[in-house]
Amino acid sequence: DQQVKQNSPSLSVQEGRISILNCDYTNSMFDYFLWYKKYPAEGPTFLISISSIKDKNEDGRFTVFLNKSAKHLSLHIVPSQPGDSAVYFCAASAGNNNDMRFGAGTRLTVKP
Amino acid sequence: NAGVTQTPKFQVLKTGQSMTLQCAQDMNHNSMYWYRQDPGMGLRLIYYSASEGTTDKGEVPNGYNVSRLNKREFSLRLESAAPSQTSVYFCASSPTTNEKLFFGSGTQLSVL
């Protein structure tokens, strides 16, 4: 069962505009949420995270929003840059459980 | 800065052959993981090792075995490869459980 879902396989935005990537989860025990970025032929790299006690976390151009009641989180990238073009994975884990669950990924393309 | 190193990067096997994927980290992390990435499925946890001397099954352990050789090294073995094991395999590590993961660059495995 896919406990973390990214329903948009791809997203295309213009350079300078906002990119919004969405993620839904089903397991109410998840309390730690992360976004990873992956370039071709490389492993995923950590981008930003948020714990369930917060509803927003910001790091430069990247902001993650968490809506626990809707079991939904989103990643905002403002302004988007061509170098942001990559696959973005949403991930979630619960307590001390090592089983971090990943979504299927969203391929972001930022056009110059 | 090596981080997490995986070998080999590419491998082609025939059905029934065996092989071991090697992984080493130089960040003094306690926890190590093996994931597989398949199209439309995201990353799925095969096995993990919360600390040296311990290993546990993840979401998709069937057909695999692991060895936590020491704190640095965590290997994944396919005893009798099957076409369903064609995938990209990622090793990852984290300081302790439920923290962000640091990934290797992956092994692309094809089983014919």
Coordinates of C-alpha atoms in Angstrom, one line a residue:
Chain A
D1 CA 0.0 0.0 0.0
Q2 CA 1.3 3.4 -1.0
Q3 CA 1.1 5.4 2.2
V4 CA 2.7 8.5 0.6
K5 CA 1.3 9.7 -2.7
Q6 CA 2.5 12.2 -5.2
N7 CA -0.3 12.4 -7.7
S8 CA 1.4 14.6 -10.3
P9 CA 4.2 12.7 -12.2
S10 CA 5.4 16.0 -13.8
L11 CA 5.2 19.7 -13.5
S12 CA 6.5 22.4 -15.8
V13 CA 6.9 26.1 -14.8
Q14 CA 8.5 29.2 -16.1
E15 CA 11.7 30.5 -14.6
G16 CA 11.0 33.0 -11.9
R17 CA 7.5 31.7 -11.2
I18 CA 6.4 29.6 -8.2
S19 CA 6.6 25.8 -8.3
I20 CA 4.2 24.0 -6.0
L21 CA 4.7 20.2 -5.5
N22 CA 2.0 18.3 -3.6
C23 CA 2.1 15.2 -1.5
D24 CA -0.6 13.3 0.4
Y25 CA -0.3 10.6 3.1
T26 CA -2.6 8.1 4.7
N27 CA -0.8 7.0 7.8
S28 CA -1.8 9.3 10.7
M29 CA 1.2 8.1 12.7
F30 CA 3.7 9.9 10.4
D31 CA 5.3 12.7 12.4
Y32 CA 8.3 13.7 10.3
F33 CA 8.1 14.7 6.6
L34 CA 10.9 15.4 4.2
W35 CA 11.5 16.4 0.6
Y36 CA 14.4 15.0 -1.4
K37 CA 15.7 16.2 -4.8
K38 CA 17.1 13.8 -7.3
Y39 CA 19.2 14.6 -10.5
P40 CA 19.7 11.9 -13.1
A41 CA 22.4 9.3 -12.3
E42 CA 22.7 10.6 -8.7
G43 CA 21.2 9.6 -5.4
P44 CA 18.4 11.7 -3.8
T45 CA 19.6 14.6 -1.7
F46 CA 17.8 16.0 1.3
L47 CA 16.1 19.3 0.7
I48 CA 13.9 20.3 3.6
S49 CA 11.9 18.7 6.4
I50 CA 9.1 19.5 8.8
S51 CA 7.9 17.9 12.0
S52 CA 4.3 17.4 12.8
I53 CA 4.4 20.0 15.5
K54 CA 4.9 22.7 12.9
D55 CA 2.8 23.8 9.9
K56 CA 5.5 25.6 7.9
N57 CA 9.2 25.5 7.5
E58 CA 11.3 27.8 5.3
D59 CA 14.8 27.5 3.9
G60 CA 15.7 30.2 1.4
R61 CA 13.6 29.7 -1.7
F62 CA 12.1 26.5 -0.4
T63 CA 9.1 26.3 2.0
V64 CA 7.2 23.2 3.1
F65 CA 3.7 23.5 4.4
L66 CA 2.0 20.8 6.4
N67 CA -1.8 20.4 6.8
K68 CA -2.2 17.5 9.3
S69 CA -6.0 17.5 9.2
A70 CA -5.9 17.0 5.4
K71 CA -2.9 14.7 5.6
H72 CA -1.3 16.9 2.9
L73 CA 2.0 18.7 2.5
S74 CA 3.4 20.9 -0.2
L75 CA 6.7 22.2 -1.3
H76 CA 6.9 25.8 -2.7
I77 CA 9.9 27.0 -4.6
V78 CA 10.0 30.7 -5.2
P79 CA 11.5 31.9 -7.5
S80 CA 12.0 28.8 -9.6
Q81 CA 15.3 28.4 -11.4
P82 CA 16.4 26.1 -14.3
G83 CA 18.8 24.4 -11.9
D84 CA 15.7 23.3 -9.8
S85 CA 14.8 20.9 -12.7
A86 CA 14.9 17.5 -11.0
V87 CA 12.7 14.8 -9.6
Y88 CA 11.3 15.6 -6.1
F89 CA 10.4 12.9 -3.6
C90 CA 8.2 13.4 -0.7
A91 CA 8.9 11.1 2.3
A92 CA 7.5 10.5 5.8
S93 CA 8.3 8.5 8.9
A94 CA 6.8 7.7 12.3
G95 CA 8.6 8.0 15.6
N96 CA 11.6 5.8 15.8
N97 CA 10.4 3.7 12.9
N98 CA 13.2 3.3 10.4
D99 CA 10.7 2.6 7.6
M100 CA 10.7 6.0 5.8
R101 CA 8.1 5.9 3.1
F102 CA 8.5 7.7 -0.2
G103 CA 6.2 8.9 -2.8
A104 CA 6.7 8.1 -6.5
G105 CA 8.2 11.5 -7.3
T106 CA 7.3 14.5 -9.3
R107 CA 9.5 15.6 -12.2
L108 CA 9.9 19.4 -12.2
T109 CA 11.0 21.2 -15.3
V110 CA 11.8 24.9 -15.0
K111 CA 11.9 26.5 -18.4
P112 CA 14.2 29.5 -19.1
Chain B
N1 CA 33.9 14.2 0.7
A2 CA 33.0 10.6 -0.2
G3 CA 29.8 10.3 1.9
V4 CA 28.1 7.1 0.8
T5 CA 29.9 5.0 -1.8
Q6 CA 28.2 2.2 -3.7
T7 CA 29.7 -0.4 -6.0
P8 CA 29.2 -1.4 -8.7
K9 CA 27.3 1.4 -10.6
F10 CA 25.9 -1.0 -13.2
Q11 CA 25.4 -4.7 -13.3
V12 CA 23.8 -7.2 -15.6
L13 CA 22.9 -10.6 -14.3
K14 CA 21.3 -13.7 -15.7
T15 CA 18.3 -15.2 -13.8
G16 CA 19.6 -17.4 -11.0
Q17 CA 23.0 -15.7 -10.6
S18 CA 24.0 -14.2 -7.3
M19 CA 25.8 -11.0 -6.5
T20 CA 26.6 -8.6 -3.6
L21 CA 26.1 -4.9 -3.7
Q22 CA 28.6 -3.1 -1.6
C23 CA 28.0 0.1 0.4
A24 CA 30.3 2.1 2.7
Q25 CA 29.9 5.4 4.5
D26 CA 32.5 7.6 6.0
M27 CA 30.3 9.9 8.1
N28 CA 30.3 7.7 11.3
H29 CA 26.6 7.2 10.9
N30 CA 24.9 4.5 13.0
S31 CA 22.0 3.6 10.7
M32 CA 22.2 2.3 7.2
Y33 CA 19.6 1.3 4.6
W34 CA 19.0 -0.4 1.3
Y35 CA 16.3 0.9 -1.0
R36 CA 15.1 0.0 -4.5
Q37 CA 13.6 2.5 -6.9
D38 CA 11.1 1.4 -9.5
P39 CA 9.1 3.5 -12.0
G40 CA 5.9 4.8 -10.4
M41 CA 6.8 3.2 -7.0
G42 CA 9.1 5.7 -5.4
L43 CA 11.8 4.2 -3.2
R44 CA 11.0 1.2 -1.1
L45 CA 13.0 0.0 1.9
I46 CA 14.5 -3.5 1.5
Y47 CA 16.5 -3.8 4.7
Y48 CA 18.0 -1.5 7.3
S49 CA 20.5 -1.6 10.1
A50 CA 19.7 0.7 13.0
S51 CA 23.1 0.2 14.5
E52 CA 26.2 -2.0 14.1
G53 CA 25.3 -5.6 14.7
T54 CA 21.6 -5.3 14.0
T55 CA 19.6 -5.7 10.8
D56 CA 15.8 -5.7 10.1
K57 CA 13.5 -6.2 7.2
G58 CA 11.9 -3.3 5.5
E59 CA 8.9 -3.2 3.1
V60 CA 10.2 -5.5 0.4
P61 CA 12.9 -7.9 1.8
N62 CA 12.0 -11.1 -0.1
G63 CA 14.9 -12.4 -2.2
Y64 CA 17.5 -10.3 -0.4
N65 CA 19.9 -10.7 2.5
V66 CA 22.1 -8.1 4.2
S67 CA 25.3 -8.0 6.3
R68 CA 26.3 -5.1 8.5
L69 CA 30.0 -5.9 8.3
N70 CA 31.1 -3.0 10.6
K71 CA 29.9 0.5 11.3
R72 CA 31.0 1.7 7.9
E73 CA 29.8 -1.1 5.6
F74 CA 26.4 -2.6 4.8
S75 CA 26.1 -5.1 1.9
L76 CA 23.1 -6.4 0.0
R77 CA 23.1 -9.9 -1.4
L78 CA 20.9 -11.4 -4.1
E79 CA 21.2 -15.2 -3.8
S80 CA 19.3 -16.1 -6.9
A81 CA 18.5 -13.1 -9.1
A82 CA 15.1 -12.8 -10.7
P83 CA 13.9 -10.4 -13.4
S84 CA 11.6 -8.8 -10.8
Q85 CA 14.7 -7.6 -9.1
T86 CA 15.7 -5.4 -12.0
S87 CA 15.8 -2.0 -10.4
V88 CA 18.0 0.9 -9.2
Y89 CA 19.3 0.2 -5.8
F90 CA 20.3 2.9 -3.3
C91 CA 22.2 2.6 -0.1
A92 CA 21.7 5.3 2.5
S93 CA 22.8 6.2 5.9
S94 CA 21.7 8.5 8.8
P95 CA 23.2 9.6 12.1
T96 CA 20.5 7.7 14.0
T97 CA 17.0 6.5 13.3
N98 CA 14.3 8.8 11.9
E99 CA 16.7 11.4 10.6
K100 CA 17.3 12.6 7.1
L101 CA 19.0 10.1 4.9
F102 CA 22.2 10.5 2.9
F103 CA 22.2 8.5 -0.3
G104 CA 24.8 6.9 -2.5
S105 CA 24.6 7.4 -6.3
G106 CA 22.9 4.1 -6.9
T107 CA 23.4 0.7 -8.7
Q108 CA 21.5 0.0 -11.8
L109 CA 20.8 -3.7 -11.9
S110 CA 19.3 -5.6 -14.8
V111 CA 18.4 -9.3 -14.5
L112 CA 17.8 -11.0 -17.8

